[in-house]
């Protein structure tokens, strides 16, 4: 009887394994089929630095917000509608004048994003569902990643009001933007995302998570920014309403041909102690291929100390993206974050592979593969109370199939 029982258990285990890998195979097959379907629709809803470098223009050339990102102006819409190129009969001056005629307007948008998460390492004792930061679990998960509604009101030709709320992550943008000197100086007041380093939409980048500068983080304050020739700049004073935490931020950079580079610096005071974070970044883009890299390091204590010994934490990421077709792109990224350089074995490392296909005008499907690289020098597992950190240092991997619709 015991022999039959063991055989039955083995069969069940084999069936579960077969189902698991069948699901993975089905996801890859489905994604491959989608790649082969021809489509005449394309609409990328997120701002990317490579377009600014390709066009040799500032972000406000295609976007309503002079800082970039969010809804596009008419020039940006034409650029996207024609597969990231302008038509031969494109008249920029005529389009610009036409846009100026509409001074007061209200635009709305809805961004929905869902994900199916397949952890490659399963912990049956945990009995929890996978999430975007779980790395492993006992149950696959299908969840709503984003449900964001945005309202943009053009009060005058120089004043815009923006209100958006992500109901899943409870991140709220509420700010007013004033074009004090068009193209050269804008002012933003309210609650918004701090303009640090490369503009990123992915909040799972290790170094951004570690420094709490992900795309799901917001601060209250005032931001000034703009451009002059090939140079761009911004400055911000944030969390001014909080007596125990306040800070300042500044970014300067420039664009030369296909290259765009700069440096950002944050000084923040929590209680009586100052924290400093410095980031240098560079992007390059040519003929559909874009490269990017950012290196960050931070410390606590004396604001004026820039010695190597004063650096407490550091991290960086490098990535590449190639648009194989206007509708299809592939990308890869390698990231490292060391929260305390004096502690051995606490650094996380991750390889991320991404393939994205825009199969309709307002829809895209993406396949992510996280390859978390194990840290052999980590402390014993029982001494790491943060299970998320433990999973990262263990090297647990996962596959994420993501769908997105925007209107």
CSV table of C-alpha atoms in Angstrom, one decimal:
chain,number,residue,atom,x,y,z
A,1,UNK,CA,0.0,0.0,0.0
A,2,UNK,CA,2.9,2.3,0.9
A,3,UNK,CA,4.5,1.7,-2.6
A,4,UNK,CA,1.3,2.7,-4.3
A,5,UNK,CA,1.0,5.8,-2.1
A,6,UNK,CA,4.6,6.9,-3.0
A,7,UNK,CA,4.0,6.3,-6.7
A,8,UNK,CA,0.8,8.4,-6.5
A,9,UNK,CA,2.7,11.2,-4.8
A,10,UNK,CA,5.4,11.1,-7.4
A,11,UNK,CA,2.8,11.2,-10.2
A,12,UNK,CA,1.2,14.2,-8.7
A,13,UNK,CA,4.6,15.9,-8.4
A,14,UNK,CA,5.4,15.1,-12.0
A,15,UNK,CA,2.0,16.4,-13.2
A,16,UNK,CA,2.5,19.7,-11.3
A,17,UNK,CA,6.0,20.1,-12.8
A,18,UNK,CA,4.6,19.3,-16.3
A,19,UNK,CA,1.9,21.9,-15.8
A,20,UNK,CA,4.3,24.5,-14.6
A,21,UNK,CA,6.6,24.2,-17.6
A,22,UNK,CA,3.7,23.9,-20.0
A,23,UNK,CA,2.5,27.3,-18.8
A,24,UNK,CA,5.9,28.8,-19.4
A,25,UNK,CA,6.1,27.2,-22.8
A,26,UNK,CA,2.6,28.5,-23.6
A,27,UNK,CA,3.5,32.0,-22.6
A,28,UNK,CA,6.6,32.0,-24.9
A,29,UNK,CA,4.7,30.4,-27.8
A,30,UNK,CA,1.9,33.0,-27.4
A,31,UNK,CA,4.4,35.8,-27.3
A,32,UNK,CA,6.2,34.5,-30.4
A,33,UNK,CA,3.0,34.3,-32.3
A,34,UNK,CA,2.2,37.9,-31.4
A,35,UNK,CA,5.6,38.9,-32.7
A,36,UNK,CA,4.8,37.5,-36.1
A,37,UNK,CA,1.5,39.3,-36.5
A,38,UNK,CA,1.8,42.4,-38.7
A,39,UNK,CA,0.3,45.6,-37.4
A,40,UNK,CA,-0.1,49.1,-38.6
A,41,UNK,CA,-0.6,50.6,-35.1
A,42,UNK,CA,2.0,52.0,-32.7
A,43,UNK,CA,1.7,54.4,-29.7
A,44,UNK,CA,4.3,54.4,-27.0
A,45,UNK,CA,2.8,56.1,-24.0
A,46,UNK,CA,6.0,56.7,-22.0
A,47,UNK,CA,8.8,59.3,-22.5
A,48,UNK,CA,12.2,57.9,-23.3
A,49,UNK,CA,15.5,59.7,-23.5
A,50,UNK,CA,16.4,58.1,-26.8
A,51,UNK,CA,13.8,60.1,-28.7
A,52,UNK,CA,15.2,63.4,-27.4
A,53,UNK,CA,18.7,62.4,-28.5
A,54,UNK,CA,17.6,61.0,-31.9
A,55,UNK,CA,15.7,64.2,-32.7
A,56,UNK,CA,18.3,66.4,-31.0
A,57,UNK,CA,15.5,68.2,-29.3
A,58,UNK,CA,14.3,68.9,-25.7
A,59,UNK,CA,11.6,66.8,-24.1
A,60,UNK,CA,9.1,69.6,-24.4
A,61,UNK,CA,9.4,69.4,-28.2
A,62,UNK,CA,7.0,66.4,-28.1
A,63,UNK,CA,5.4,66.6,-24.6
A,64,UNK,CA,3.0,69.1,-23.0
A,65,UNK,CA,5.0,69.0,-19.7
A,66,UNK,CA,8.3,70.8,-20.3
A,67,UNK,CA,10.0,68.3,-18.0
A,68,UNK,CA,9.0,65.5,-20.4
A,69,UNK,CA,6.6,62.5,-19.9
A,70,UNK,CA,2.9,62.4,-19.8
A,71,UNK,CA,0.5,63.5,-22.6
A,72,UNK,CA,2.1,64.6,-25.9
A,73,UNK,CA,1.5,67.7,-27.8
A,74,UNK,CA,0.4,67.6,-31.5
A,75,UNK,CA,4.0,67.4,-32.7
A,76,UNK,CA,4.6,64.4,-30.5
A,77,UNK,CA,1.4,62.7,-31.7
A,78,UNK,CA,2.4,63.1,-35.3
A,79,UNK,CA,5.9,61.7,-34.6
A,80,UNK,CA,4.4,58.6,-33.0
A,81,UNK,CA,1.6,58.1,-35.6
A,82,UNK,CA,4.3,57.9,-38.3
A,83,UNK,CA,6.5,55.3,-36.7
A,84,UNK,CA,8.9,57.6,-34.9
A,85,UNK,CA,9.5,59.7,-38.0
A,86,UNK,CA,8.0,62.9,-39.4
A,87,UNK,CA,6.2,62.7,-42.8
A,88,UNK,CA,7.9,64.4,-45.7
A,89,UNK,CA,5.2,67.1,-45.9
A,90,UNK,CA,5.5,67.9,-42.1
A,91,UNK,CA,5.3,71.6,-41.4
A,92,UNK,CA,6.4,72.2,-37.8
A,93,UNK,CA,5.6,75.9,-37.8
A,94,UNK,CA,2.0,75.3,-39.1
A,95,UNK,CA,1.4,72.6,-36.5
A,96,UNK,CA,2.8,74.8,-33.7
A,97,UNK,CA,0.6,77.7,-34.6
A,98,UNK,CA,-2.4,75.4,-34.9
A,99,UNK,CA,-1.8,74.1,-31.4
A,100,UNK,CA,-1.5,77.6,-29.9
A,101,UNK,CA,-5.1,78.4,-31.1
A,102,UNK,CA,-6.4,75.9,-28.5
A,103,UNK,CA,-5.6,77.7,-25.2
A,104,UNK,CA,-8.0,76.2,-22.8
A,105,UNK,CA,-8.5,72.5,-22.9
A,106,UNK,CA,-9.0,69.5,-20.7
A,107,UNK,CA,-7.4,66.1,-21.6
A,108,UNK,CA,-7.9,62.9,-19.7
A,109,UNK,CA,-6.1,59.5,-19.9
A,110,UNK,CA,-6.5,56.1,-18.4
A,111,UNK,CA,-3.6,53.6,-18.0
A,112,UNK,CA,-4.4,50.0,-17.1
A,113,UNK,CA,-1.6,47.4,-16.5
A,114,UNK,CA,-2.0,43.8,-15.5
A,115,UNK,CA,0.7,41.1,-14.9
A,116,UNK,CA,1.0,37.3,-14.6
A,117,UNK,CA,4.0,36.5,-12.4
A,118,UNK,CA,5.6,33.1,-12.6
A,119,UNK,CA,8.3,32.6,-9.9
A,120,UNK,CA,11.0,30.1,-10.9
A,121,UNK,CA,11.7,29.2,-7.3
A,122,UNK,CA,8.7,27.9,-5.3
A,123,UNK,CA,8.5,27.8,-1.5
A,124,UNK,CA,5.6,25.6,-0.6
A,125,UNK,CA,5.8,26.5,3.1
A,126,UNK,CA,5.2,30.2,2.4
A,127,UNK,CA,1.7,29.7,0.8
A,128,UNK,CA,1.6,33.2,-0.6
A,129,UNK,CA,1.0,34.7,-4.0
A,130,UNK,CA,3.8,36.2,-6.1
A,131,UNK,CA,4.2,39.9,-6.4
A,132,UNK,CA,6.5,42.2,-8.4
A,133,UNK,CA,9.0,42.2,-5.6
A,134,UNK,CA,8.5,38.7,-4.1
A,135,UNK,CA,11.0,36.8,-6.4
A,136,UNK,CA,9.5,33.5,-5.2
A,137,UNK,CA,6.3,32.1,-3.6
A,138,UNK,CA,4.1,29.1,-3.6
A,139,UNK,CA,1.4,30.4,-5.9
A,140,UNK,CA,1.5,32.1,-9.4
A,141,UNK,CA,-0.3,35.4,-9.5
A,142,UNK,CA,-2.4,37.4,-11.9
A,143,UNK,CA,-2.7,40.9,-10.5
A,144,UNK,CA,-3.5,44.5,-11.4
A,145,UNK,CA,-0.2,46.5,-11.5
A,146,UNK,CA,-1.6,49.9,-12.4
A,147,UNK,CA,-4.8,51.7,-12.8
A,148,UNK,CA,-4.0,55.4,-13.2
A,149,UNK,CA,-6.3,58.2,-14.3
A,150,UNK,CA,-4.8,61.5,-15.4
A,151,UNK,CA,-6.4,64.9,-15.9
A,152,UNK,CA,-4.5,67.8,-17.6
A,153,UNK,CA,-6.1,71.2,-17.8
A,154,UNK,CA,-4.6,74.0,-19.9
A,155,UNK,CA,-5.7,77.0,-17.9
A,156,UNK,CA,-3.8,79.6,-20.1
A,157,UNK,CA,-1.1,79.4,-22.8
A,158,UNK,CA,1.5,79.2,-20.0
A,159,UNK,CA,-0.3,77.5,-17.1
A,160,UNK,CA,-1.2,73.8,-16.8
A,161,UNK,CA,-2.8,71.9,-14.0
A,162,UNK,CA,-2.1,68.1,-13.6
A,163,UNK,CA,-3.9,65.6,-11.4
A,164,UNK,CA,-3.4,61.9,-11.5
A,165,UNK,CA,-3.9,59.0,-9.2
A,166,UNK,CA,-2.7,55.4,-9.4
A,167,UNK,CA,-5.4,53.5,-7.5
A,168,UNK,CA,-3.2,50.4,-7.1
A,169,UNK,CA,-0.1,52.1,-5.7
A,170,UNK,CA,-1.8,55.2,-4.3
A,171,UNK,CA,0.7,57.5,-5.9
A,172,UNK,CA,-0.8,61.0,-6.6
A,173,UNK,CA,0.5,63.7,-8.8
A,174,UNK,CA,-1.1,67.1,-8.1
A,175,UNK,CA,0.9,70.1,-9.5
A,176,UNK,CA,0.7,73.3,-11.5
A,177,UNK,CA,3.3,74.0,-14.2
A,178,UNK,CA,4.1,77.6,-15.3
A,179,UNK,CA,6.1,78.4,-18.4
A,180,UNK,CA,7.9,81.4,-17.1
A,181,UNK,CA,10.2,81.7,-20.1
A,182,UNK,CA,9.1,79.2,-22.7
A,183,UNK,CA,11.7,76.4,-23.3
A,184,UNK,CA,14.2,78.2,-21.0
A,185,UNK,CA,12.5,78.2,-17.6
A,186,UNK,CA,9.4,76.5,-16.1
A,187,UNK,CA,8.1,76.2,-12.5
A,188,UNK,CA,6.3,73.3,-11.1
A,189,UNK,CA,4.5,73.4,-7.7
A,190,UNK,CA,2.7,70.6,-5.9
A,191,UNK,CA,3.3,66.9,-5.4
A,192,UNK,CA,5.3,65.2,-8.1
A,193,UNK,CA,8.2,62.8,-8.8
A,194,UNK,CA,11.7,64.2,-8.2
A,195,UNK,CA,13.6,64.8,-11.4
A,196,UNK,CA,16.7,62.7,-10.6
A,197,UNK,CA,19.0,61.1,-13.2
A,198,UNK,CA,17.5,59.3,-16.2
A,199,UNK,CA,13.8,59.4,-16.4
A,200,UNK,CA,12.6,55.8,-15.6
A,201,UNK,CA,9.2,54.3,-15.5
A,202,UNK,CA,10.3,51.0,-14.1
A,203,UNK,CA,10.2,51.2,-10.3
A,204,UNK,CA,11.9,47.8,-9.8
A,205,UNK,CA,15.4,49.0,-10.7
A,206,UNK,CA,17.5,47.9,-7.7
A,207,UNK,CA,19.4,51.2,-7.1
A,208,UNK,CA,16.2,53.3,-7.4
A,209,UNK,CA,14.5,51.0,-4.9
A,210,UNK,CA,17.4,51.2,-2.5
A,211,UNK,CA,17.4,55.0,-2.6
A,212,UNK,CA,13.6,55.3,-2.6
A,213,UNK,CA,13.6,57.2,-5.9
A,214,UNK,CA,11.5,54.8,-7.9
A,215,UNK,CA,8.7,55.9,-10.2
A,216,UNK,CA,6.2,55.2,-7.5
A,217,UNK,CA,7.7,57.8,-5.1
A,218,UNK,CA,6.3,61.3,-4.8
A,219,UNK,CA,7.4,64.4,-2.9
A,220,UNK,CA,5.8,67.8,-2.2
A,221,UNK,CA,7.8,70.9,-3.3
A,222,UNK,CA,8.7,73.3,-6.0
A,223,UNK,CA,10.8,72.6,-9.1
A,224,UNK,CA,12.5,74.9,-11.6
A,225,UNK,CA,14.0,73.8,-14.8
A,226,UNK,CA,14.6,74.4,-18.5
A,227,UNK,CA,17.2,74.4,-21.2
A,228,UNK,CA,19.6,76.8,-22.9
A,229,UNK,CA,21.0,75.7,-26.2
A,230,UNK,CA,22.3,72.1,-25.7
A,231,UNK,CA,22.3,72.4,-21.9
A,232,UNK,CA,19.5,71.4,-19.6
A,233,UNK,CA,19.0,71.9,-15.9
A,234,UNK,CA,16.6,71.7,-13.0
A,235,UNK,CA,16.4,72.4,-9.2
A,236,UNK,CA,13.9,71.4,-6.6
A,237,UNK,CA,13.1,72.1,-3.0
A,238,UNK,CA,10.9,69.3,-1.6
A,239,UNK,CA,9.0,68.2,1.5
A,240,UNK,CA,8.9,71.7,2.7
A,241,UNK,CA,5.8,71.1,4.7
A,242,UNK,CA,7.6,68.5,6.9
A,243,UNK,CA,9.6,69.9,9.8
A,244,UNK,CA,11.7,66.7,10.2
A,245,UNK,CA,12.6,66.1,6.5
A,246,UNK,CA,13.5,68.6,3.8
A,247,UNK,CA,15.9,68.6,0.9
A,248,UNK,CA,17.2,70.2,-2.2
A,249,UNK,CA,18.0,68.7,-5.6
A,250,UNK,CA,19.8,69.8,-8.7
A,251,UNK,CA,20.6,68.5,-12.1
A,252,UNK,CA,22.8,69.9,-14.9
A,253,UNK,CA,23.7,68.3,-18.2
A,254,UNK,CA,24.0,68.7,-21.9
A,255,UNK,CA,23.4,67.0,-25.2
A,256,UNK,CA,26.1,66.6,-27.9
A,257,UNK,CA,24.9,64.7,-31.0
A,258,UNK,CA,23.6,61.3,-30.0
A,259,UNK,CA,24.8,61.7,-26.5
A,260,UNK,CA,23.0,63.1,-23.5
A,261,UNK,CA,24.8,63.2,-20.1
A,262,UNK,CA,24.5,64.9,-16.8
A,263,UNK,CA,24.8,64.8,-13.0
A,264,UNK,CA,22.2,65.0,-10.3
A,265,UNK,CA,22.7,65.7,-6.6
A,266,UNK,CA,20.3,65.5,-3.6
A,267,UNK,CA,20.9,66.9,-0.1
A,268,UNK,CA,18.2,65.8,2.4
A,269,UNK,CA,18.0,66.4,6.1
A,270,UNK,CA,16.2,63.9,8.3
A,271,UNK,CA,16.0,65.1,11.9
A,272,UNK,CA,19.5,66.3,12.6
A,273,UNK,CA,21.5,64.3,10.1
A,274,UNK,CA,22.1,65.1,6.4
A,275,UNK,CA,22.0,62.6,3.6
A,276,UNK,CA,23.6,63.1,0.2
A,277,UNK,CA,23.0,61.2,-3.0
A,278,UNK,CA,24.9,61.9,-6.3
A,279,UNK,CA,24.2,60.4,-9.6
A,280,UNK,CA,26.0,60.6,-13.0
A,281,UNK,CA,24.2,59.4,-16.1
A,282,UNK,CA,24.6,59.1,-19.9
A,283,UNK,CA,22.4,58.0,-22.7
A,284,UNK,CA,23.1,57.5,-26.4
A,285,UNK,CA,20.8,56.7,-29.3
A,286,UNK,CA,21.2,56.1,-33.0
A,287,UNK,CA,19.1,54.2,-35.6
A,288,UNK,CA,16.8,52.5,-33.2
A,289,UNK,CA,19.6,51.4,-30.7
A,290,UNK,CA,19.7,53.2,-27.4
A,291,UNK,CA,22.2,52.8,-24.5
A,292,UNK,CA,21.9,54.2,-21.0
A,293,UNK,CA,23.9,54.1,-17.8
A,294,UNK,CA,23.7,55.6,-14.3
A,295,UNK,CA,26.0,55.5,-11.3
A,296,UNK,CA,24.8,56.6,-7.9
A,297,UNK,CA,26.5,56.9,-4.5
A,298,UNK,CA,25.4,58.3,-1.2
A,299,UNK,CA,26.5,59.0,2.3
A,300,UNK,CA,25.3,60.4,5.6
A,301,UNK,CA,27.0,63.0,7.8
A,302,UNK,CA,29.1,65.9,6.7
A,303,UNK,CA,27.6,67.6,3.6
A,304,UNK,CA,31.0,68.8,2.3
A,305,UNK,CA,32.8,65.5,2.6
A,306,UNK,CA,33.5,64.0,-0.8
A,307,UNK,CA,36.2,61.5,0.1
A,308,UNK,CA,36.0,57.8,-0.8
A,309,UNK,CA,35.8,56.8,2.8
A,310,UNK,CA,32.7,59.0,3.3
A,311,UNK,CA,30.6,56.9,0.7
A,312,UNK,CA,28.2,54.6,2.6
A,313,UNK,CA,26.3,53.1,-0.4
A,314,UNK,CA,26.5,52.9,-4.1
A,315,UNK,CA,24.8,51.3,-7.1
A,316,UNK,CA,24.6,51.5,-10.8
A,317,UNK,CA,22.7,50.1,-13.8
A,318,UNK,CA,23.5,49.9,-17.5
A,319,UNK,CA,21.1,48.9,-20.3
A,320,UNK,CA,20.5,48.7,-24.0
A,321,UNK,CA,17.3,48.7,-26.1
A,322,UNK,CA,16.8,48.0,-29.8
A,323,UNK,CA,13.7,48.7,-31.8
A,324,UNK,CA,13.7,45.8,-34.2
A,325,UNK,CA,10.4,47.1,-35.7
A,326,UNK,CA,8.4,50.2,-34.8
A,327,UNK,CA,6.0,47.8,-33.0
A,328,UNK,CA,8.6,45.5,-31.4
A,329,UNK,CA,11.6,46.2,-29.2
A,330,UNK,CA,14.0,44.2,-27.1
A,331,UNK,CA,16.0,45.4,-24.1
A,332,UNK,CA,18.3,44.3,-21.4
A,333,UNK,CA,19.6,45.8,-18.2
A,334,UNK,CA,22.2,44.9,-15.5
A,335,UNK,CA,21.9,46.5,-12.1
A,336,UNK,CA,23.8,46.5,-8.8
A,337,UNK,CA,23.0,48.0,-5.4
A,338,UNK,CA,25.2,47.9,-2.3
A,339,UNK,CA,23.3,49.5,0.6
A,340,UNK,CA,26.4,49.4,2.9
A,341,UNK,CA,29.9,49.0,1.5
A,342,UNK,CA,31.3,48.1,4.9
A,343,UNK,CA,29.1,45.0,5.1
A,344,UNK,CA,30.2,42.0,3.0
A,345,UNK,CA,27.5,40.1,1.1
A,346,UNK,CA,24.6,42.6,1.2
A,347,UNK,CA,24.8,43.7,-2.5
A,348,UNK,CA,22.0,42.7,-4.8
A,349,UNK,CA,22.6,42.1,-8.5
A,350,UNK,CA,20.0,41.6,-11.3
A,351,UNK,CA,19.8,41.0,-15.0
A,352,UNK,CA,16.5,42.0,-16.6
A,353,UNK,CA,15.5,41.0,-20.1
A,354,UNK,CA,12.5,42.7,-21.8
A,355,UNK,CA,10.6,42.2,-25.0
A,356,UNK,CA,7.7,44.5,-25.9
A,357,UNK,CA,5.2,44.3,-28.7
A,358,UNK,CA,2.6,47.0,-29.5
A,359,UNK,CA,-0.2,45.0,-31.2
A,360,UNK,CA,-2.8,47.7,-31.3
A,361,UNK,CA,-2.7,51.5,-31.2
A,362,UNK,CA,-3.4,51.7,-27.4
A,363,UNK,CA,-2.2,48.3,-26.3
A,364,UNK,CA,1.1,46.5,-25.6
A,365,UNK,CA,2.3,43.2,-24.2
A,366,UNK,CA,5.7,42.8,-22.5
A,367,UNK,CA,7.6,39.8,-21.3
A,368,UNK,CA,10.1,40.3,-18.5
A,369,UNK,CA,12.6,37.8,-17.1
A,370,UNK,CA,14.4,38.6,-13.9
A,371,UNK,CA,17.7,36.9,-13.3
A,372,UNK,CA,18.7,37.7,-9.7
A,373,UNK,CA,22.3,36.8,-9.3
A,374,UNK,CA,23.1,35.0,-6.0
A,375,UNK,CA,25.4,36.6,-3.5
A,376,UNK,CA,27.6,33.8,-2.1
A,377,UNK,CA,28.9,36.1,0.7
A,378,UNK,CA,25.5,36.8,2.3
A,379,UNK,CA,24.8,36.2,5.9
A,380,UNK,CA,23.1,33.0,7.0
A,381,UNK,CA,19.4,33.0,5.9
A,382,UNK,CA,18.1,33.0,9.4
A,383,UNK,CA,20.0,36.2,10.2
A,384,UNK,CA,18.3,38.1,7.3
A,385,UNK,CA,14.9,39.3,8.7
A,386,UNK,CA,13.8,41.0,5.4
A,387,UNK,CA,12.5,38.1,3.3
A,388,UNK,CA,12.5,40.3,0.2
A,389,UNK,CA,16.2,41.0,0.6
A,390,UNK,CA,16.8,37.3,1.3
A,391,UNK,CA,15.1,36.2,-1.9
A,392,UNK,CA,17.1,38.8,-3.9
A,393,UNK,CA,20.4,37.6,-2.4
A,394,UNK,CA,19.5,34.0,-2.9
A,395,UNK,CA,19.1,34.6,-6.6
A,396,UNK,CA,15.5,33.7,-7.0
A,397,UNK,CA,14.2,34.4,-10.6
A,398,UNK,CA,10.8,35.0,-12.1
A,399,UNK,CA,9.0,35.6,-15.4
A,400,UNK,CA,6.4,38.4,-15.7
A,401,UNK,CA,4.0,38.6,-18.6
A,402,UNK,CA,2.5,42.1,-18.6
A,403,UNK,CA,-0.3,43.6,-20.7
A,404,UNK,CA,-1.0,47.3,-20.9
A,405,UNK,CA,-3.8,49.5,-22.3
A,406,UNK,CA,-4.0,53.3,-22.3
A,407,UNK,CA,-6.8,55.6,-23.6
